[in-house]
Coordinates of C-alpha atoms in Angstrom, one line a residue:
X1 CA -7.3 -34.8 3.1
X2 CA -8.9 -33.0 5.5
X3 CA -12.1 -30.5 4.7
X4 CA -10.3 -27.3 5.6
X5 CA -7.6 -28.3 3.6
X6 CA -10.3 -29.7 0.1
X7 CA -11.9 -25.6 1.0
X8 CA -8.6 -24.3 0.9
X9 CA -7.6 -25.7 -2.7
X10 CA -10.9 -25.6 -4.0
X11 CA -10.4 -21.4 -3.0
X12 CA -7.3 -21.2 -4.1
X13 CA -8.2 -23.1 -7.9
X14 CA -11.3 -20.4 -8.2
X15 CA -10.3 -17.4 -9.9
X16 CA -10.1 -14.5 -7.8
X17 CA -11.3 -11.0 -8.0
X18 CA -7.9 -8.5 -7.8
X19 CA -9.2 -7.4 -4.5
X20 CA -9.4 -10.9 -3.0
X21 CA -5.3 -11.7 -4.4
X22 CA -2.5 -12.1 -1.3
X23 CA 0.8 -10.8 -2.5
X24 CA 2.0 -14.4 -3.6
X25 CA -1.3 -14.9 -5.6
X26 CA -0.7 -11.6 -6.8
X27 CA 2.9 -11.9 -7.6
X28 CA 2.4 -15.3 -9.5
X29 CA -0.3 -13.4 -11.8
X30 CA 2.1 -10.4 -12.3
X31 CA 4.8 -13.0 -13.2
X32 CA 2.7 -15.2 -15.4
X33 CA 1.7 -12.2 -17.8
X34 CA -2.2 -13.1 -16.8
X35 CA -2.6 -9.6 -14.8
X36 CA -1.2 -6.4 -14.8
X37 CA 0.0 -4.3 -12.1
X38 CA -1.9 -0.9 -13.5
X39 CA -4.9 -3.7 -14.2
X40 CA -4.9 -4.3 -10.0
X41 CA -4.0 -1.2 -8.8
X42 CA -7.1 0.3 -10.6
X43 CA -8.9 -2.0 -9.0
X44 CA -8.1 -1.2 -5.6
X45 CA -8.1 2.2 -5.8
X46 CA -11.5 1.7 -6.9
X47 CA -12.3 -0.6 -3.9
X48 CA -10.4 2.1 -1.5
X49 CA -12.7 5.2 -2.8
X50 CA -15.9 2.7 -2.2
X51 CA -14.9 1.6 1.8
X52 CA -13.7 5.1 2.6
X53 CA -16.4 4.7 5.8
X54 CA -13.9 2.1 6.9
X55 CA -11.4 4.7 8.3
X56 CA -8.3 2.7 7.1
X57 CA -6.9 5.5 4.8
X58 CA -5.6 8.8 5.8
X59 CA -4.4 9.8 2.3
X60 CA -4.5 8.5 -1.6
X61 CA -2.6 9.4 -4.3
X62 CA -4.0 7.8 -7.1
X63 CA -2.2 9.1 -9.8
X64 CA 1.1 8.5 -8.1
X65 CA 0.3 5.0 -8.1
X66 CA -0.9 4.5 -11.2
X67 CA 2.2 6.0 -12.7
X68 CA 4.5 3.7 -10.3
X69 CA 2.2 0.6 -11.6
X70 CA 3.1 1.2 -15.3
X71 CA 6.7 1.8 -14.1
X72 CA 6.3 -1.7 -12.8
X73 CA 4.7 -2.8 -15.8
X74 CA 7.9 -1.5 -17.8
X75 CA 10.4 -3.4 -15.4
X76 CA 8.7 -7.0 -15.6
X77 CA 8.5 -6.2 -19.6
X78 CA 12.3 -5.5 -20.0
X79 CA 12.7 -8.6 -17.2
X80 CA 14.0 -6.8 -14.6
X81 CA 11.6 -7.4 -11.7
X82 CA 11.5 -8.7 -8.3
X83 CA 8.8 -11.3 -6.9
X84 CA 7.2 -8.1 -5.2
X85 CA 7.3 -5.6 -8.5
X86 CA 4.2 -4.4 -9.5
X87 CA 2.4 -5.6 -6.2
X88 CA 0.6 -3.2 -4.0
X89 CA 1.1 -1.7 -0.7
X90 CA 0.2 0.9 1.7
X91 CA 2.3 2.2 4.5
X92 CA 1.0 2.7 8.4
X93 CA 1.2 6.9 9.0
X94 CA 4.0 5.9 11.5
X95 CA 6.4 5.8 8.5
X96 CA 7.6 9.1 6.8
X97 CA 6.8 9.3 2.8
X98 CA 8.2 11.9 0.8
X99 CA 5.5 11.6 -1.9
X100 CA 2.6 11.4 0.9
X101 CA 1.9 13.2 4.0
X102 CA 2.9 12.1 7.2
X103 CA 1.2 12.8 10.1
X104 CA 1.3 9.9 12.9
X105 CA -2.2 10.0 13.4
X106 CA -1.9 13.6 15.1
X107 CA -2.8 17.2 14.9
X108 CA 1.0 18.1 15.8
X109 CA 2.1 16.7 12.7
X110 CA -0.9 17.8 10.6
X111 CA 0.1 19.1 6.8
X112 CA 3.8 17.9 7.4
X113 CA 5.8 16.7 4.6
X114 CA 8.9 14.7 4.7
X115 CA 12.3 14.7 2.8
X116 CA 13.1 11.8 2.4
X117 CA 11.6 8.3 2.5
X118 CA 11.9 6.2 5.5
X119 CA 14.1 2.8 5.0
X120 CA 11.3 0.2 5.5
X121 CA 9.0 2.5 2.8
X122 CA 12.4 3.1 0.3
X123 CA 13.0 -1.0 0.6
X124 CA 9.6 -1.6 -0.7
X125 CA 9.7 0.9 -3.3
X126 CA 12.0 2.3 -5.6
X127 CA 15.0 1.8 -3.2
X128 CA 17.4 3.8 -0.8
X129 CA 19.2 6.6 -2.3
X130 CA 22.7 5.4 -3.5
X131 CA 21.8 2.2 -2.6
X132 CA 20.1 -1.3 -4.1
X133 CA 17.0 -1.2 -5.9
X134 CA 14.1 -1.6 -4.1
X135 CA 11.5 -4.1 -4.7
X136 CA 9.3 -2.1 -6.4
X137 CA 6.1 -2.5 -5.0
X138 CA 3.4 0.1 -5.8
X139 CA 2.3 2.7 -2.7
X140 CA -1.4 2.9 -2.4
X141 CA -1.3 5.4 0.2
X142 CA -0.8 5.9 4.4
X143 CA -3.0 4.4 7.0
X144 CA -4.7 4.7 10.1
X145 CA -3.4 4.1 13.3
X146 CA -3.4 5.9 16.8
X147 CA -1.8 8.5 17.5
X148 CA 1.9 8.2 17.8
X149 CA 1.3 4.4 17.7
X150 CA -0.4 4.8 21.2
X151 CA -3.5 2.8 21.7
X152 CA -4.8 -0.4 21.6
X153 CA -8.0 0.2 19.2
X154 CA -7.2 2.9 16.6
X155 CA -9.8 5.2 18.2
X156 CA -7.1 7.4 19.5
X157 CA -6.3 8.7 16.0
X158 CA -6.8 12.5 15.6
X159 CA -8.6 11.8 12.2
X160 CA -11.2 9.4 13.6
X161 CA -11.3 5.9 14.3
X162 CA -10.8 2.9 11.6
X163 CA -13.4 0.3 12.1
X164 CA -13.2 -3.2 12.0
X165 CA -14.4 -4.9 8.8
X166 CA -15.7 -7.9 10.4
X167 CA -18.2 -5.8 12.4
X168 CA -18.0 -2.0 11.9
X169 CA -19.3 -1.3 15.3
X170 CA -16.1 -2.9 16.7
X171 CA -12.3 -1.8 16.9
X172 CA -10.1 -3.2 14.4
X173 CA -7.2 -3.2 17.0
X174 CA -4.4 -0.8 17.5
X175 CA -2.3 1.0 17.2
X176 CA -1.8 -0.5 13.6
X177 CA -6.2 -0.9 12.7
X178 CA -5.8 0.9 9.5
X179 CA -3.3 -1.6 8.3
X180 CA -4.9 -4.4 9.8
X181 CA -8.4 -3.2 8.4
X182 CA -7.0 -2.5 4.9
X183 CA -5.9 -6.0 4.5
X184 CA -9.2 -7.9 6.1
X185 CA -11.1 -5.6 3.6
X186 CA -9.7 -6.2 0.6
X187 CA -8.1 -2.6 0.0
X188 CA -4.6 -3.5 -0.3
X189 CA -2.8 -7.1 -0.2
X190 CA 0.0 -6.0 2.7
X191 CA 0.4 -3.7 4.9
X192 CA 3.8 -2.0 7.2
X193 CA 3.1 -1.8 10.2
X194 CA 4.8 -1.1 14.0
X195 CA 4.9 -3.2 16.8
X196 CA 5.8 -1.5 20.2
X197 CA 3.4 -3.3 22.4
X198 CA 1.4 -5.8 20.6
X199 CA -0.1 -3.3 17.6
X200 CA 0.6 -5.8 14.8
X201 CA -0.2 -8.7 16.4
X202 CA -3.1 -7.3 18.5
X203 CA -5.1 -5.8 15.0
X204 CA -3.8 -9.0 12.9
X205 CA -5.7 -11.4 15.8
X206 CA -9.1 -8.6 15.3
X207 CA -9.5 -8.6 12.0
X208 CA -8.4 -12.4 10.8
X209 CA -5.4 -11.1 9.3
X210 CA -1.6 -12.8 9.7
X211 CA 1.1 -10.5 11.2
X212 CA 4.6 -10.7 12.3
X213 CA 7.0 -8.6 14.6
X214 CA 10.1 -9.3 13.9
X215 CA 13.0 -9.8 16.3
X216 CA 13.7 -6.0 17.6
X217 CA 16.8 -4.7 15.1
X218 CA 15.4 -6.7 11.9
X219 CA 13.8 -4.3 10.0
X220 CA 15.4 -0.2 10.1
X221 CA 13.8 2.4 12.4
X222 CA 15.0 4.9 11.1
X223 CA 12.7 7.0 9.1
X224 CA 9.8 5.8 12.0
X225 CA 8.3 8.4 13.9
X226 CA 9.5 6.8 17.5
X227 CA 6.9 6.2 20.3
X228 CA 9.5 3.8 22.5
X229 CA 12.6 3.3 20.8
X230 CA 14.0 0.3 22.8
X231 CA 10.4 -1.0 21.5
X232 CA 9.1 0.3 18.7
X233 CA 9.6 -2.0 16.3
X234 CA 8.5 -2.2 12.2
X235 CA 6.6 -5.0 10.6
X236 CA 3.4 -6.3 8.2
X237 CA 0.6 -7.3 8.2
X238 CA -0.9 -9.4 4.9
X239 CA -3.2 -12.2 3.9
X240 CA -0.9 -15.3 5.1
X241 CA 2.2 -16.1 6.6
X242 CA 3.8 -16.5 2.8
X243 CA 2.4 -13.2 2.1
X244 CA 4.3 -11.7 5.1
X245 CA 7.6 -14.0 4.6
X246 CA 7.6 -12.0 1.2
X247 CA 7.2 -8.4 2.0
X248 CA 9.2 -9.1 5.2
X249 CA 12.2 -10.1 3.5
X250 CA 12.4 -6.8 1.0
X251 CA 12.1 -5.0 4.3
X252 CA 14.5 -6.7 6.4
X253 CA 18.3 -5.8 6.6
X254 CA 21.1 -3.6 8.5
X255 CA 21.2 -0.2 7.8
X256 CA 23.4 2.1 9.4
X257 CA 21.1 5.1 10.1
X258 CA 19.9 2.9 12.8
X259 CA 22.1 2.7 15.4
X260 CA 19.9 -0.3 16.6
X261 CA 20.2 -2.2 13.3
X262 CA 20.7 -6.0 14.1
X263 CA 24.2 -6.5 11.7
X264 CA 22.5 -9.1 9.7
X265 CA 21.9 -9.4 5.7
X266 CA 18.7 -8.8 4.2
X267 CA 17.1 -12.7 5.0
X268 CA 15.1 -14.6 2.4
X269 CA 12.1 -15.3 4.5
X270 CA 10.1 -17.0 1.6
X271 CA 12.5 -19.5 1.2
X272 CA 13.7 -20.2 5.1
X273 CA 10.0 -20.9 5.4
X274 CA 9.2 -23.1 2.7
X275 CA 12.2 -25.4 3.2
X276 CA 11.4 -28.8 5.2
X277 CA 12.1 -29.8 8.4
X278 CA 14.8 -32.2 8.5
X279 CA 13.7 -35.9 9.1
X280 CA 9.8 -34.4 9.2
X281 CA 7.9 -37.5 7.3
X282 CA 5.0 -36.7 4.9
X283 CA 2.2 -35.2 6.2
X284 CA 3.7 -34.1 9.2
X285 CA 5.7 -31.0 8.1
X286 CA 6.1 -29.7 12.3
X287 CA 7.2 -33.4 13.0
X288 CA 10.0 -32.5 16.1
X289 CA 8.9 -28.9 16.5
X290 CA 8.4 -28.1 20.1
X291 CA 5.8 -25.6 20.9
X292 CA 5.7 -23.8 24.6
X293 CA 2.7 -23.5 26.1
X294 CA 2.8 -20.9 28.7
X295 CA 0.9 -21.4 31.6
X296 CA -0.1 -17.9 32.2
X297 CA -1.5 -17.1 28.9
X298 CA -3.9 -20.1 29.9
X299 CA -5.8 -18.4 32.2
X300 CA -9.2 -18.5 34.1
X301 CA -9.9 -15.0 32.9
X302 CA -9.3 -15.8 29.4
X303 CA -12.7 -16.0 27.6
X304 CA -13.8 -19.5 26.9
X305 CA -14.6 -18.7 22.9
X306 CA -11.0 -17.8 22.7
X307 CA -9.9 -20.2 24.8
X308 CA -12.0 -23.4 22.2
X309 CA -10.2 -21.7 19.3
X310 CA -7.1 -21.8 20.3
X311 CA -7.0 -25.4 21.4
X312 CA -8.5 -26.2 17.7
X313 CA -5.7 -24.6 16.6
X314 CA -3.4 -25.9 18.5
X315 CA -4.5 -29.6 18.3
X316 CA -4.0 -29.0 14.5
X317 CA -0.5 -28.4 15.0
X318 CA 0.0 -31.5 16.9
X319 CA -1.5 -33.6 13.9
X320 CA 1.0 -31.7 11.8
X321 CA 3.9 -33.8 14.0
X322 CA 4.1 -30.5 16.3
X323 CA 4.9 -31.6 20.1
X324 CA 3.6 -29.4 22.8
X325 CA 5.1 -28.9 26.1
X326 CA 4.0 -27.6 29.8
X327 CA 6.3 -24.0 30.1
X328 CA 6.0 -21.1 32.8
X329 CA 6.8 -17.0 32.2
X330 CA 6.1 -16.2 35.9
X331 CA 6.7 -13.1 35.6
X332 CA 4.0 -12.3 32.5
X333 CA 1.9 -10.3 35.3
X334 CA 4.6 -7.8 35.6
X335 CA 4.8 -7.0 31.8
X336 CA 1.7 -4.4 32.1
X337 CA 3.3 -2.1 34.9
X338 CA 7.0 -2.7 33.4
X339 CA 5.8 -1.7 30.0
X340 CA 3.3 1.1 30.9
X341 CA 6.6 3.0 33.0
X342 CA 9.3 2.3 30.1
X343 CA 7.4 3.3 26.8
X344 CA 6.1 6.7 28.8
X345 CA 9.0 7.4 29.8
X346 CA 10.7 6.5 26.6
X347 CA 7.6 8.6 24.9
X348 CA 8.3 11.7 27.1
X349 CA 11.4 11.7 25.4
X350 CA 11.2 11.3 22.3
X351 CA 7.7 14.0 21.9
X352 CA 9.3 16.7 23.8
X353 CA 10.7 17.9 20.4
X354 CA 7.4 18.6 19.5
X355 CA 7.4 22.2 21.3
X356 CA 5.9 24.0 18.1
X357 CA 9.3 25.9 17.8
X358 CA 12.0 23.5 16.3
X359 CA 8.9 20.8 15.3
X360 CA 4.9 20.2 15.1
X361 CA 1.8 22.5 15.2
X362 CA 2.3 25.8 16.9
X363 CA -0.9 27.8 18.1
X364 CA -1.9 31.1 16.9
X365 CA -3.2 32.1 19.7
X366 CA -1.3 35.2 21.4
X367 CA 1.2 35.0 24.3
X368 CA 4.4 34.4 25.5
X369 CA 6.8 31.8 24.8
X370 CA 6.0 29.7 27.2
X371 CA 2.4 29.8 26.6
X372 CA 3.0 29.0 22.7
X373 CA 4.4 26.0 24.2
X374 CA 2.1 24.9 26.3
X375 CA -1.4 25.8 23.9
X376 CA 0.4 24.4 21.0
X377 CA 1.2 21.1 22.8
X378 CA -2.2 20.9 24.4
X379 CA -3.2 21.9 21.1
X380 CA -1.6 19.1 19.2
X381 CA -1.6 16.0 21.0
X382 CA -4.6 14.0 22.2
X383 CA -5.6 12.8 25.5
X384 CA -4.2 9.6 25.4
X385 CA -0.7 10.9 24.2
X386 CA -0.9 13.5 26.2
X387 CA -1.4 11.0 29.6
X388 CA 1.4 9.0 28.2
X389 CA 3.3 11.8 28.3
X390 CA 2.8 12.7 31.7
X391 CA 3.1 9.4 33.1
X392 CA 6.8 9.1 31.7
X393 CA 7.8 12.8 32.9
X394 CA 7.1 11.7 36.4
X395 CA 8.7 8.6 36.5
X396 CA 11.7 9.9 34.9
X397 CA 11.4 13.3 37.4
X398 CA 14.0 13.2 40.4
X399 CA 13.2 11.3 43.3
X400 CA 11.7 9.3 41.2
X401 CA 13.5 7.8 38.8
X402 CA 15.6 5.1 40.3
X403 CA 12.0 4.1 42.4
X404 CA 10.5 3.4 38.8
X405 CA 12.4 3.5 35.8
X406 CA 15.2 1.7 37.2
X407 CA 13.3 -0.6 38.2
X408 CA 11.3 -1.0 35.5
X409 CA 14.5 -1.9 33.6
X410 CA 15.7 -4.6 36.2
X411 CA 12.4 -6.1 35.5
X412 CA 12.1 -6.2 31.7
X413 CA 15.3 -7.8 31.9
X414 CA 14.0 -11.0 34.6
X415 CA 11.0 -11.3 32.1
X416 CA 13.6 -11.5 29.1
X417 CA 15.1 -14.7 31.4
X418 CA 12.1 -16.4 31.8
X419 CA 11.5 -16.3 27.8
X420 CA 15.2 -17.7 28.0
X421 CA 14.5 -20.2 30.2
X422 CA 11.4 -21.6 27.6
X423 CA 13.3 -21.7 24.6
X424 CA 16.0 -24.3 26.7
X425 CA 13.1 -26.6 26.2
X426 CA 11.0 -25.7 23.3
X427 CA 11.4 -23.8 19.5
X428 CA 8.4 -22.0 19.6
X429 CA 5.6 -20.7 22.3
X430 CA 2.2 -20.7 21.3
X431 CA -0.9 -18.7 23.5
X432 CA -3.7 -16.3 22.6
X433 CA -3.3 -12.5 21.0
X434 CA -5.4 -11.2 23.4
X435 CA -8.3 -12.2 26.0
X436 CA -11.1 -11.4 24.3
X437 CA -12.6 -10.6 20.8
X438 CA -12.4 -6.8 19.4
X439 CA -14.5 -4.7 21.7
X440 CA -17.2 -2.3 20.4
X441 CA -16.1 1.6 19.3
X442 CA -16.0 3.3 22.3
X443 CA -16.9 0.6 25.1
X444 CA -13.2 1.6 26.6
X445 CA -13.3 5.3 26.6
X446 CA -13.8 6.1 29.8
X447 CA -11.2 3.2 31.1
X448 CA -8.2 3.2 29.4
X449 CA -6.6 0.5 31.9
X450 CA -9.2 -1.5 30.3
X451 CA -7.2 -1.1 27.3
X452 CA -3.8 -1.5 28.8
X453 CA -4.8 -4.6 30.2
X454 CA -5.7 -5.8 27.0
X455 CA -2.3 -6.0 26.2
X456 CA -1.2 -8.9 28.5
X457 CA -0.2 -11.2 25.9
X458 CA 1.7 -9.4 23.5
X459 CA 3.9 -7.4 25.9
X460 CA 6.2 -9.8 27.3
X461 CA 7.7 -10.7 24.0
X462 CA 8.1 -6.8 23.3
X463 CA 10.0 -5.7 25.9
X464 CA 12.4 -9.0 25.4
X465 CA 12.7 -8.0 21.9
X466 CA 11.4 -11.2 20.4
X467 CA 9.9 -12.1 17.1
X468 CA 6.2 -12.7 17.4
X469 CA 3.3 -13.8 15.0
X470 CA -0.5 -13.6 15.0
X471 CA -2.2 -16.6 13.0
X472 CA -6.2 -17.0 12.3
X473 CA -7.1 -19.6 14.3
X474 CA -10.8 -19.3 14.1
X475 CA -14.1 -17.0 15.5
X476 CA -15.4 -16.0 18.9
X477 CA -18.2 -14.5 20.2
X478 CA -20.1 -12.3 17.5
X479 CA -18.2 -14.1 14.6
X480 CA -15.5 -12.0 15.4
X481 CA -11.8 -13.6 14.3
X482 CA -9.0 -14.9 17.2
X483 CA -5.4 -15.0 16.6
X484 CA -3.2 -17.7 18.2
X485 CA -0.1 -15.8 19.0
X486 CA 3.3 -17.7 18.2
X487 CA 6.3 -16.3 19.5
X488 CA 10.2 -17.3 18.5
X489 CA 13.5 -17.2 20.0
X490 CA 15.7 -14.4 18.8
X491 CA 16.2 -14.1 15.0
X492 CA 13.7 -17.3 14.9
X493 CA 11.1 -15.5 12.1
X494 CA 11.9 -18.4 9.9
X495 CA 10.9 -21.0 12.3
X496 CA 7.6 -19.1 13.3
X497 CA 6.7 -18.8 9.7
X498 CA 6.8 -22.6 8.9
X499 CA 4.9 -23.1 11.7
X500 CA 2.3 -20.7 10.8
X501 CA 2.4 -21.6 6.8
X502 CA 2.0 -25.4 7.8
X503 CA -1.2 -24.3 9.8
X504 CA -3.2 -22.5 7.1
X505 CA -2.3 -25.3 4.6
X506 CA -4.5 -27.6 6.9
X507 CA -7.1 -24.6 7.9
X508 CA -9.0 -22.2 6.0
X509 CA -9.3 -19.3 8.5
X510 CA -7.0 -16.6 6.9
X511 CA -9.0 -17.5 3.4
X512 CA -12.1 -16.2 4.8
X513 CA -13.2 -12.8 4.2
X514 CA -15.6 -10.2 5.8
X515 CA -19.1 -9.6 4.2

């Protein structure tokens, strides 16, 4: 037995405090009759109202919670429960809430209250309207994140930036930091989330958290306030890869208010993960898993305290029977000009609706129509959205459209071949999250392709659509957490969480908490 693996049962065998419980501690507690869910949720409302300097909440209801924790209560009592019941949750601000404001991280959507509940947040819950029950977990509140899901550090929310609990001077990631910060602290055991460019797996890598993309179609959009809809994708962010397998699976399914629904079943990520690889011996549960390594997420630029954690990690996996193998994605440079035309463009789109008229803030100000408009636009959005914006209104203005958007789209699809091309000869590929450690509040303010370029590693697998993971894999520079990034083939979320659960029962990283 190795010593990560003696720390991790000798943590796991101590009793925990309710704010230090992952949704499968949690859920084995609930089950076992040894804690109740109005007993935890107490508890992290408490630890919520005590961290709010953290940034990671936008809004609280605690009295709604508490009521939806005795309702759990009641429904394990009279034995109707799910593994989840009774567990908290809190939802990224991306996600509308009938019960809870939803705002996007904007002034445009400032004081707005939804109808209805979107799918991912009725899933979790109570359940979709003339549909299944849900799985009854209990809604903490809504969380940070930039606005309109557009950033790569959480400081481009309207309400302030979330900070990183590892170092509060530092950015826990974006766009989803209040999700990702929630978690690292203690606040709430899981977290949805959205992916669009890398902003699960980007904050999950900051903070020492585990996140998961799934493969674009997995999990409903509708009920998500878009950024890019060929991207935008919903996910979670929680203590482990068994913690996300969980929440994942209540969340996952088709649903037909999403025309870009993948027709698949609701999947049982839990046990897909836990079963064995065939043939795989004892002690070598990865024994004839081939893992990818692309050469372009190796590079010279990459910073060498990322670069020693990740081969820890991935040394790890090859005494777990994992074999690793030599791969190119040629075309990986290309992903930040592809991406950075498509989701402006795609953003352009979808925020022109936002006119202060039919949706959003409208100013008070006096004048004509057209200056309501404009004041209430420049009004509501922020600078960053507001760039975005006018990036993808040019590229989609005539004359110019074919030049970039087209191409753009000719593009995405070659990088989607070179992934193809990998996963002829491997299962999984494995690189870093990002190229550095989380960079300190405001250190990128005046460079936003600073930011963009941040983004290297995570957008390729976006803009093919493809399921992708962020693990702990260790600290950097500062003591600041790195994520080893593991990316699937298409509808492969089972295979990257085996791989990832096999890694933190032989490391301790994602048991380790911020002071």
């Amino acid at each position: 037995m190795s010593d990560a693996q003696a720390r991790g049962i000798a943590a796991a065998s101590t009793p925990a405090a309710p704010h230090e419980l992952g949704v499968a501690d949690a859920s084995r507690l609930l089950a076992a009759g040894r804690l109740s869910s109005v007993e935890l949720t107490q508890a992290l409302l408490a630890r919520i109202d005590a961290h709010t300097d953290l940034g990671a909440f936008l809004a609280v209801d605690a009295a709604q919670a508490l009521a939806a924790a005795r309702a759990a209560d009641a429904r394990r009592a009279a034995g109707q429960a799910t593994p989840l019941t009774g567990v908290p949750v809190a939802h990224k601000d991306i996600f509308v809430t009938r019960a809870l404001p939803s705002t996007a991280g904007s002034r445009m959507l400032e004081g707005y209250a939804s109808p209805f509940d979107a799918t991912v947040v009725a899933r979790l819950g109570e359940g979709e309207e003339g549909g299944a029950p849900g799985a009854g977990m209990v809604a903490l509140g809504k969380l940070n994140c930039d606005e309109f899901a557009m950033g790569s550090g959480n400081e481009n929310s309207a309400f302030g930036p979330a900070r990183n609990p590892w170092d509060r001077d530092r950015v826990p990631g974006g766009s989803s930091g209040g999700s990702a910060a929630a978690v690292a602290a203690g606040l709430v055991p899981a977290a949805t989330a959205t992916d669009t460019g890398g902003s699960i797996r980007q904050p999950a890598g900051f903070t020492g958290t585990t996140g998961i993309k799934p493969t674009y179609g997995v999990c409903s959009r509708h009920g998500m306030i878009a950024f890019a809809s060929s991207l935008d994708q919903a996910g979670v962010i929680a203590r482990s890869a068994e913690d996300c397998a969980l929440v994942l699976g209540a969340m996952s399914g088709f649903d037909a208010r999403d025309s870009t629904s993948a027709e698949r079943p609701p999947q049982d990520f839990h046990a897909q993960m836990l079963a064995p690889r065939a043939g795989a011996p004892a002690g070598k549960p990865l024994a004839g898993l081939r893992i990818g390594l692309p050469r372009e997420f190796f590079p010279a630029a990459l910073a060498a305290d990322v670069g020693d954690a990740l081969r820890a990690a991935l040394a790890e996996l090859e005494r777990l029977g994992a074999t690793l193998v030599d791969v190119g994605l040629p075309r990986t440079e290309l992903a930040i000009p592809v991406y950075y035309i498509i989701a402006p463009a795609e953003a352009s789109s979808n925020l022109s609706r936002f006119d202060g008229v039919r949706y959003g803030h409208r100013s008070t100000r006096d004048g004509d129509l057209r200056d309501m408009v404009s004041r209430s636009r420049a009004e509501g959005f922020g600078a960053e959205v507001r760039r975005r914006i006018m990036i993808g209104t040019y590229v989609l203005s005539h004359g110019y459209y074919d030049a970039y958007f087209v191409q753009a789209l000719k593009l995405r699809r070659l990088i989607a071949d070179d992934f193809r091309a990998c996963f002829a000869r491997c299962d999984l590929l494995a690189g870093p999250v990002a190229p550095s450690v989380a960079w300190r509040l405001g250190e990128q303010a005046d460079d936003p392709v600073k930011a963009y370029l941040a983004d290297i590693f995570t957008l390729p697998a976006s803009l093919a659509g493809l399921p992708g993971m962020s693990v702990p894999a260790g600290f950097g520079a500062h003591g600041m957490p790195v994520g080893l990034q593991l990316i699937g083939d298409y509808f492969a979320e089972a295979t990257l969480l085996h791989a990832a659960h096999a890694l933190q029962q032989a490391t301790d990283f994602h048991r380790r908490r911020p002071a």
